[in-house]
Coordinates of C-alpha atoms and ligand atoms in Angstrom, one line a residue:
M1 CA 270.7 141.9 -144.6
K2 CA 268.3 139.1 -143.5
T3 CA 264.6 140.1 -143.7
I4 CA 261.8 138.4 -141.9
P5 CA 258.5 139.7 -142.9
F6 CA 255.6 139.9 -140.4
V7 CA 253.5 137.7 -142.6
D8 CA 254.4 135.9 -145.9
L9 CA 251.3 135.4 -148.1
K10 CA 253.4 134.2 -151.1
A11 CA 254.8 131.3 -149.0
G12 CA 251.3 130.1 -148.4
Y13 CA 250.3 130.5 -152.1
Q14 CA 253.2 128.8 -153.8
P15 CA 252.5 125.2 -152.9
L16 CA 248.8 125.5 -153.7
K17 CA 249.2 127.6 -156.9
E18 CA 248.3 124.9 -159.4
E19 CA 245.1 123.9 -157.5
I20 CA 244.0 127.4 -156.9
L21 CA 244.6 128.6 -160.5
H22 CA 242.6 125.5 -161.6
A23 CA 239.7 126.3 -159.3
I24 CA 239.6 130.0 -160.4
H25 CA 239.7 128.8 -164.0
E26 CA 236.6 126.5 -163.4
V27 CA 234.6 129.4 -161.8
L28 CA 235.4 131.6 -164.8
E29 CA 234.6 128.9 -167.3
N30 CA 231.2 128.2 -165.6
M31 CA 230.5 132.0 -165.0
H32 CA 228.3 131.0 -162.1
L33 CA 229.6 133.8 -159.9
Y34 CA 226.7 134.3 -157.5
L35 CA 225.8 132.1 -154.5
G36 CA 226.8 129.0 -156.5
E37 CA 228.2 125.6 -155.9
N38 CA 231.4 126.7 -154.2
V39 CA 229.7 129.0 -151.7
H40 CA 227.2 126.3 -150.8
A41 CA 229.9 123.6 -150.5
L42 CA 232.2 125.9 -148.4
E43 CA 229.2 126.5 -146.1
R44 CA 228.7 122.8 -145.6
E45 CA 232.3 122.1 -145.2
Y46 CA 233.0 125.0 -142.8
A47 CA 229.9 124.1 -140.7
E48 CA 231.2 120.5 -140.4
Y49 CA 234.7 121.8 -139.5
I50 CA 233.4 124.0 -136.7
G51 CA 230.8 121.5 -135.5
A52 CA 227.9 123.8 -136.2
K53 CA 224.6 123.0 -137.9
F54 CA 224.7 125.9 -140.3
A55 CA 227.3 128.3 -141.9
I56 CA 226.4 131.3 -143.9
G57 CA 229.0 133.0 -146.2
V58 CA 229.1 136.8 -146.1
G59 CA 231.1 139.7 -147.4
S60 CA 233.5 140.1 -144.5
G61 CA 234.1 139.3 -140.8
T62 CA 232.7 142.7 -140.0
D63 CA 229.5 141.8 -141.8
A64 CA 229.4 138.4 -140.1
L65 CA 229.3 140.2 -136.8
F66 CA 226.8 142.9 -137.9
I67 CA 224.4 140.4 -139.7
S68 CA 224.6 138.0 -136.7
L69 CA 223.5 140.7 -134.4
I70 CA 220.6 141.8 -136.6
A71 CA 219.6 138.1 -137.2
A72 CA 219.6 137.6 -133.4
G73 CA 217.3 140.5 -133.0
I74 CA 219.6 143.3 -131.7
R75 CA 217.9 146.7 -132.2
P76 CA 218.5 150.3 -131.6
G77 CA 218.5 151.2 -127.9
D78 CA 219.9 147.7 -126.9
E79 CA 223.3 147.4 -125.2
V80 CA 225.9 145.0 -126.3
I81 CA 228.9 144.2 -124.0
T82 CA 232.2 143.6 -125.6
S83 CA 235.9 143.9 -125.1
P84 CA 237.9 147.2 -125.6
H85 CA 240.9 145.1 -126.7
T86 CA 239.9 144.1 -130.2
F87 CA 240.0 145.2 -133.8
F88 CA 237.7 148.2 -134.2
A89 CA 235.2 146.2 -136.3
T90 CA 233.7 144.5 -133.3
A91 CA 232.5 147.9 -132.1
E92 CA 231.5 149.1 -135.6
A93 CA 229.2 146.1 -136.0
I94 CA 227.4 146.9 -132.8
V95 CA 227.0 150.6 -133.7
H96 CA 225.6 149.9 -137.1
T97 CA 222.8 147.9 -135.6
G98 CA 221.8 151.0 -133.7
A99 CA 222.8 149.4 -130.4
R100 CA 225.3 150.8 -127.9
P101 CA 228.6 149.2 -127.3
V102 CA 229.4 148.8 -123.6
F103 CA 233.0 147.9 -122.9
A104 CA 234.2 145.6 -120.1
D105 CA 237.9 145.3 -119.2
I106 CA 240.0 142.3 -120.0
T107 CA 242.1 139.7 -118.3
P108 CA 245.8 140.0 -119.1
E109 CA 246.5 136.3 -119.4
D110 CA 244.2 135.7 -122.3
F111 CA 243.6 139.3 -123.5
A112 CA 239.9 138.6 -123.5
I113 CA 236.9 140.2 -121.7
A114 CA 236.8 139.4 -118.0
P115 CA 233.6 137.6 -116.8
E116 CA 233.5 139.7 -113.5
R117 CA 233.7 142.9 -115.6
I118 CA 230.8 141.7 -117.8
K119 CA 228.8 141.2 -114.7
Q120 CA 229.3 144.8 -113.6
A121 CA 228.4 146.1 -117.1
I122 CA 225.0 144.3 -117.3
T123 CA 222.0 146.7 -117.2
P124 CA 218.3 146.2 -118.0
K125 CA 219.1 147.2 -121.6
T126 CA 221.8 144.6 -122.1
R127 CA 220.8 142.1 -124.8
A128 CA 224.0 140.5 -126.0
I129 CA 227.7 139.8 -125.3
I130 CA 230.4 139.7 -127.9
P131 CA 233.5 137.9 -126.5
V132 CA 236.5 138.1 -128.8
H133 CA 238.8 135.1 -129.0
M134 CA 242.0 137.2 -129.2
Y135 CA 245.1 136.1 -131.2
G136 CA 243.7 132.7 -131.7
Q137 CA 242.8 131.5 -128.1
S138 CA 239.3 131.1 -126.8
A139 CA 237.8 133.7 -124.4
P140 CA 236.6 132.2 -121.0
M141 CA 233.4 130.9 -122.7
K142 CA 232.2 128.7 -119.8
E143 CA 231.9 131.6 -117.5
I144 CA 230.5 133.9 -120.2
L145 CA 227.8 131.4 -121.3
A146 CA 226.8 130.9 -117.7
L147 CA 226.4 134.7 -117.2
A148 CA 224.5 134.9 -120.5
K149 CA 222.1 132.1 -119.4
Q150 CA 221.5 133.6 -116.1
H151 CA 220.6 137.0 -117.6
G152 CA 219.0 135.9 -120.8
L153 CA 221.6 137.3 -123.1
I154 CA 222.6 136.4 -126.6
V155 CA 226.3 135.4 -127.2
V156 CA 227.9 136.2 -130.5
E157 CA 231.5 135.0 -130.7
D158 CA 234.0 137.2 -132.5
A159 CA 236.1 134.3 -133.8
C160 CA 237.7 136.3 -136.6
Q161 CA 241.1 135.4 -135.3
A162 CA 240.3 131.9 -134.0
H163 CA 239.7 129.5 -136.9
G164 CA 240.1 126.0 -135.4
A165 CA 240.8 127.1 -131.8
T166 CA 239.0 125.0 -129.2
L167 CA 237.7 125.1 -125.7
S168 CA 237.4 121.6 -124.0
G169 CA 237.6 120.1 -127.4
K170 CA 234.8 122.2 -129.0
K171 CA 235.6 124.7 -131.6
C172 CA 235.3 128.4 -131.2
G173 CA 232.3 129.5 -133.3
S174 CA 230.2 126.6 -132.0
L175 CA 230.0 127.7 -128.4
G176 CA 227.7 130.7 -128.4
D177 CA 224.5 131.5 -130.3
A178 CA 226.5 132.4 -133.4
G179 CA 230.2 132.5 -134.4
C180 CA 231.7 135.1 -136.7
F181 CA 234.8 134.4 -138.8
S182 CA 236.8 136.6 -141.2
F183 CA 238.6 135.4 -144.3
Y184 CA 240.8 138.5 -144.5
Y185 CA 244.1 137.6 -146.2
T186 CA 246.2 137.3 -143.1
K187 CA 243.7 135.4 -140.9
N188 CA 244.5 131.6 -140.2
L189 CA 242.1 130.8 -143.0
G190 CA 242.5 133.7 -145.5
A191 CA 240.9 134.4 -148.9
Y192 CA 242.6 136.4 -151.7
G193 CA 239.9 139.0 -151.3
E194 CA 237.3 139.9 -148.7
G195 CA 235.0 137.3 -147.1
G196 CA 233.5 136.1 -143.9
I197 CA 231.2 133.4 -142.5
I198 CA 228.6 133.0 -139.7
T199 CA 228.3 129.6 -137.9
T200 CA 225.2 128.8 -135.8
D201 CA 223.1 125.9 -134.5
D202 CA 220.0 128.1 -134.4
P203 CA 217.8 127.6 -137.5
E204 CA 216.2 131.0 -137.1
I205 CA 219.5 132.9 -136.9
A206 CA 220.7 130.9 -140.0
E207 CA 217.6 131.6 -142.0
K208 CA 217.5 135.3 -141.1
A209 CA 221.2 135.7 -141.9
R210 CA 220.8 134.1 -145.2
I211 CA 218.0 136.5 -146.1
I212 CA 219.7 139.6 -144.7
R213 CA 223.0 139.0 -146.6
N214 CA 221.2 139.0 -149.9
H215 CA 218.9 142.1 -149.9
G216 CA 216.2 140.6 -147.7
H217 CA 215.5 138.3 -150.7
T218 CA 213.3 135.2 -149.9
A219 CA 211.7 134.0 -153.1
K220 CA 212.2 135.3 -156.6
Y221 CA 211.4 139.0 -156.7
D222 CA 210.2 138.9 -153.2
H223 CA 212.0 141.0 -150.6
A224 CA 210.7 140.1 -147.1
T225 CA 212.9 142.6 -145.3
F226 CA 215.5 145.4 -145.9
G227 CA 218.7 143.5 -146.0
Y228 CA 222.2 144.2 -147.4
N229 CA 224.5 143.2 -150.2
S230 CA 226.9 141.0 -148.4
R231 CA 227.5 137.8 -150.2
L232 CA 230.6 135.7 -150.2
D233 CA 231.7 135.4 -153.9
E234 CA 232.3 132.1 -155.7
M235 CA 235.9 132.8 -156.6
Q236 CA 236.8 133.4 -152.9
A237 CA 234.7 130.4 -151.8
A238 CA 236.6 128.2 -154.4
I239 CA 239.9 129.3 -153.0
L240 CA 238.8 128.9 -149.4
R241 CA 237.7 125.3 -150.0
I242 CA 241.2 124.5 -151.0
R243 CA 242.8 126.3 -148.1
L244 CA 240.3 124.9 -145.6
K245 CA 241.7 121.4 -146.4
H246 CA 245.1 122.6 -145.0
L247 CA 243.8 124.6 -142.1
D248 CA 244.6 122.1 -139.5
A249 CA 248.1 121.7 -140.9
Y250 CA 248.6 125.5 -140.9
N251 CA 247.4 125.6 -137.3
T252 CA 249.7 122.8 -136.2
A253 CA 252.6 124.6 -137.8
R254 CA 251.6 127.9 -136.1
R255 CA 251.5 126.1 -132.8
S256 CA 255.0 124.6 -133.3
R257 CA 256.3 128.0 -134.4
A258 CA 254.9 129.5 -131.2
A259 CA 256.3 126.7 -129.0
L260 CA 259.8 127.4 -130.5
Y261 CA 259.5 131.1 -129.9
T262 CA 258.4 130.5 -126.3
S263 CA 261.3 128.2 -125.5
L264 CA 263.8 130.5 -127.1
L265 CA 262.4 133.6 -125.4
K266 CA 262.5 132.0 -121.9
D267 CA 264.1 134.4 -119.4
S268 CA 264.7 137.0 -122.0
G269 CA 262.8 139.6 -120.1
V270 CA 259.7 139.5 -122.3
L271 CA 256.4 137.8 -121.3
T272 CA 255.5 135.1 -123.8
P273 CA 251.8 134.2 -124.4
S274 CA 250.0 132.0 -121.9
E275 CA 248.1 128.9 -123.0
L276 CA 245.3 128.5 -120.6
P277 CA 243.9 125.1 -119.5
E278 CA 241.3 123.5 -121.7
R279 CA 242.0 126.0 -124.5
S280 CA 244.1 125.3 -127.6
H281 CA 245.7 128.4 -129.0
M282 CA 246.0 128.7 -132.8
Y283 CA 248.3 131.6 -132.8
H284 CA 246.8 133.9 -135.4
L285 CA 249.3 136.2 -133.7
Y286 CA 252.2 135.6 -131.5
V287 CA 252.1 138.5 -129.0
I288 CA 254.6 139.2 -126.3
R289 CA 254.4 141.8 -123.6
C290 CA 257.6 143.8 -123.1
Q291 CA 259.2 146.9 -121.6
Q292 CA 260.3 149.7 -124.0
R293 CA 258.0 148.3 -126.7
D294 CA 258.4 151.0 -129.3
A295 CA 262.3 150.9 -128.9
L296 CA 262.3 147.2 -129.3
Q297 CA 260.1 147.4 -132.3
S298 CA 262.5 150.0 -134.0
Y299 CA 265.5 147.8 -133.1
L300 CA 263.8 144.7 -134.7
Q301 CA 263.0 146.8 -137.7
E302 CA 266.7 147.8 -138.1
K303 CA 267.5 144.0 -138.0
G304 CA 265.0 143.4 -140.9
I305 CA 262.3 141.9 -138.7
G306 CA 258.7 143.0 -139.3
T307 CA 256.4 143.2 -136.3
G308 CA 252.9 144.6 -135.6
I309 CA 250.9 146.0 -132.7
H310 CA 247.4 144.6 -132.2
Y311 CA 246.3 147.1 -131.2
R312 CA 248.0 150.4 -130.3
N313 CA 244.9 152.0 -128.9
S314 CA 242.0 150.6 -126.9
V315 CA 238.7 150.8 -128.8
H316 CA 236.9 152.8 -126.1
L317 CA 239.4 155.6 -126.5
Q318 CA 239.2 155.9 -130.2
S319 CA 238.0 159.2 -131.5
A320 CA 234.9 157.6 -133.0
C321 CA 233.9 156.4 -129.5
S322 CA 234.1 159.9 -127.9
S323 CA 230.4 160.3 -127.6
L324 CA 230.1 157.0 -125.6
G325 CA 231.8 158.9 -122.7
Y326 CA 234.7 156.6 -121.8
V327 CA 237.6 158.4 -120.2
S328 CA 241.3 157.4 -120.1
G329 CA 241.7 155.1 -117.1
S330 CA 238.3 153.5 -117.3
M331 CA 239.6 150.2 -118.7
P332 CA 243.1 150.2 -117.0
I333 CA 244.1 146.7 -118.0
A334 CA 243.3 147.0 -121.7
E335 CA 244.9 150.5 -121.8
N336 CA 248.1 149.5 -120.1
I337 CA 248.5 146.4 -122.2
C338 CA 248.4 148.5 -125.4
N339 CA 251.8 149.9 -124.4
E340 CA 253.4 146.5 -123.8
I341 CA 252.2 144.3 -126.7
L342 CA 254.2 143.4 -129.7
S343 CA 253.2 140.8 -132.4
L344 CA 256.3 138.9 -133.8
P345 CA 256.4 137.4 -137.2
M346 CA 254.0 134.5 -137.4
Y347 CA 252.9 132.3 -140.3
P348 CA 253.0 128.5 -140.9
E349 CA 256.0 128.6 -143.2
L350 CA 258.2 130.5 -140.8
Q351 CA 261.6 128.6 -140.5
D352 CA 263.3 127.6 -137.3
Q353 CA 266.3 129.7 -138.1
D354 CA 264.1 132.8 -138.6
I355 CA 262.7 132.3 -135.2
E356 CA 266.1 131.9 -133.7
Y357 CA 267.2 135.1 -135.5
V358 CA 264.2 136.9 -134.0
A359 CA 264.6 135.5 -130.5
N360 CA 268.4 136.4 -130.6
A361 CA 267.5 140.0 -131.7
V362 CA 265.0 140.3 -128.8
R363 CA 267.7 139.1 -126.3
S364 CA 270.4 141.4 -127.7
F365 CA 268.0 144.4 -127.4
Y366 CA 267.6 143.8 -123.6
A367 CA 271.3 142.9 -123.2
Q368 CA 272.4 146.4 -124.4
Ligands
PLP1 C1 239.7 140.8 -138.7 C2 238.8 141.0 -137.6 C3 237.5 141.5 -137.8 C4 237.0 142.0 -139.1 O1 237.1 141.1 -140.2 P1 237.0 141.7 -141.6 O2 237.0 140.4 -142.5 O3 238.4 142.4 -141.8 O4 235.9 142.5 -141.8 C5 236.7 141.6 -136.7 N1 237.1 141.3 -135.4 C6 238.4 140.8 -135.2 C7 238.8 140.5 -133.8 C8 239.2 140.7 -136.3 O5 240.5 140.3 -136.1

């Protein structure tokens, strides 16, 4: 039977194998494993790619969020508004600063936090907003930045799924006070281990983030603050520098894969992703909305097609959030969408005939 995996990391590795093995070899020959030339070069190259003044490599996307919040001055007792429709890490990062996550419901078209809902969630304790650029498309940043300006709030972008995505030609990660990216294996720019990066134009946030990621270390033997161990490592940075050169090509391929899905799924009974004006969607995930989602997922599984659900439960209803006091029904759009979403196979190397096979399987499910 044909099998189409949900992601195919080997397909991305094979064409770059020689170059990657050579880069790893160089790092090991030099044995300069700690905040060395590759990390510094990646920070310069990634800042330039995003169009930000600074980039600071850290241990993960989760740490990028957490460290940005701390560097921007978020403290215990503050409130940070974010989306309930995200990976759990967005809320974790807020909680670990001692601040309280406050959720605001989403808009179904872009799966991102709705500006009108943010407005209703603002209190005198609100200090920051974390919009999440879900699935590779920008959140409505113009409206969010206007609200932030009006209320004196910090904006930290969760761009973990949005490497290369743009709004009015400007890259996600260059729009707010800080941008946070993950290099988790399956992200549009993935490492072969853990990693993340913070982008910012603010010299103070950049300086603080650099100190915090490395034990509060300023000068030799001098620790100015209590920081963390969250450094991007040289081996991952060396690999990422190679993969960064191909990021635009990967994203172009993802967009063409998505366009083919969308044309083949027309009138099939499922809702295909919307591309909103001024925003370029980089399709970290290709997410449809559909009826009888779980049955469709099992049916596709039987046909050898791997799918995912991002995510099955809204963050505000996770057990860990029970003390925050959100009840079922409090974020109706996010909660309902969880039952309808299905992520189809998506990676740059996905073949046309694979997409045809998936689209035909979706059609035959609804034709039954
Ligand atoms: C992947 C992801 C994160 C966390 O990144 P890690 O590198 O896995 O820590 C945070 N937010 C979103 C939206 C993500 O997709």
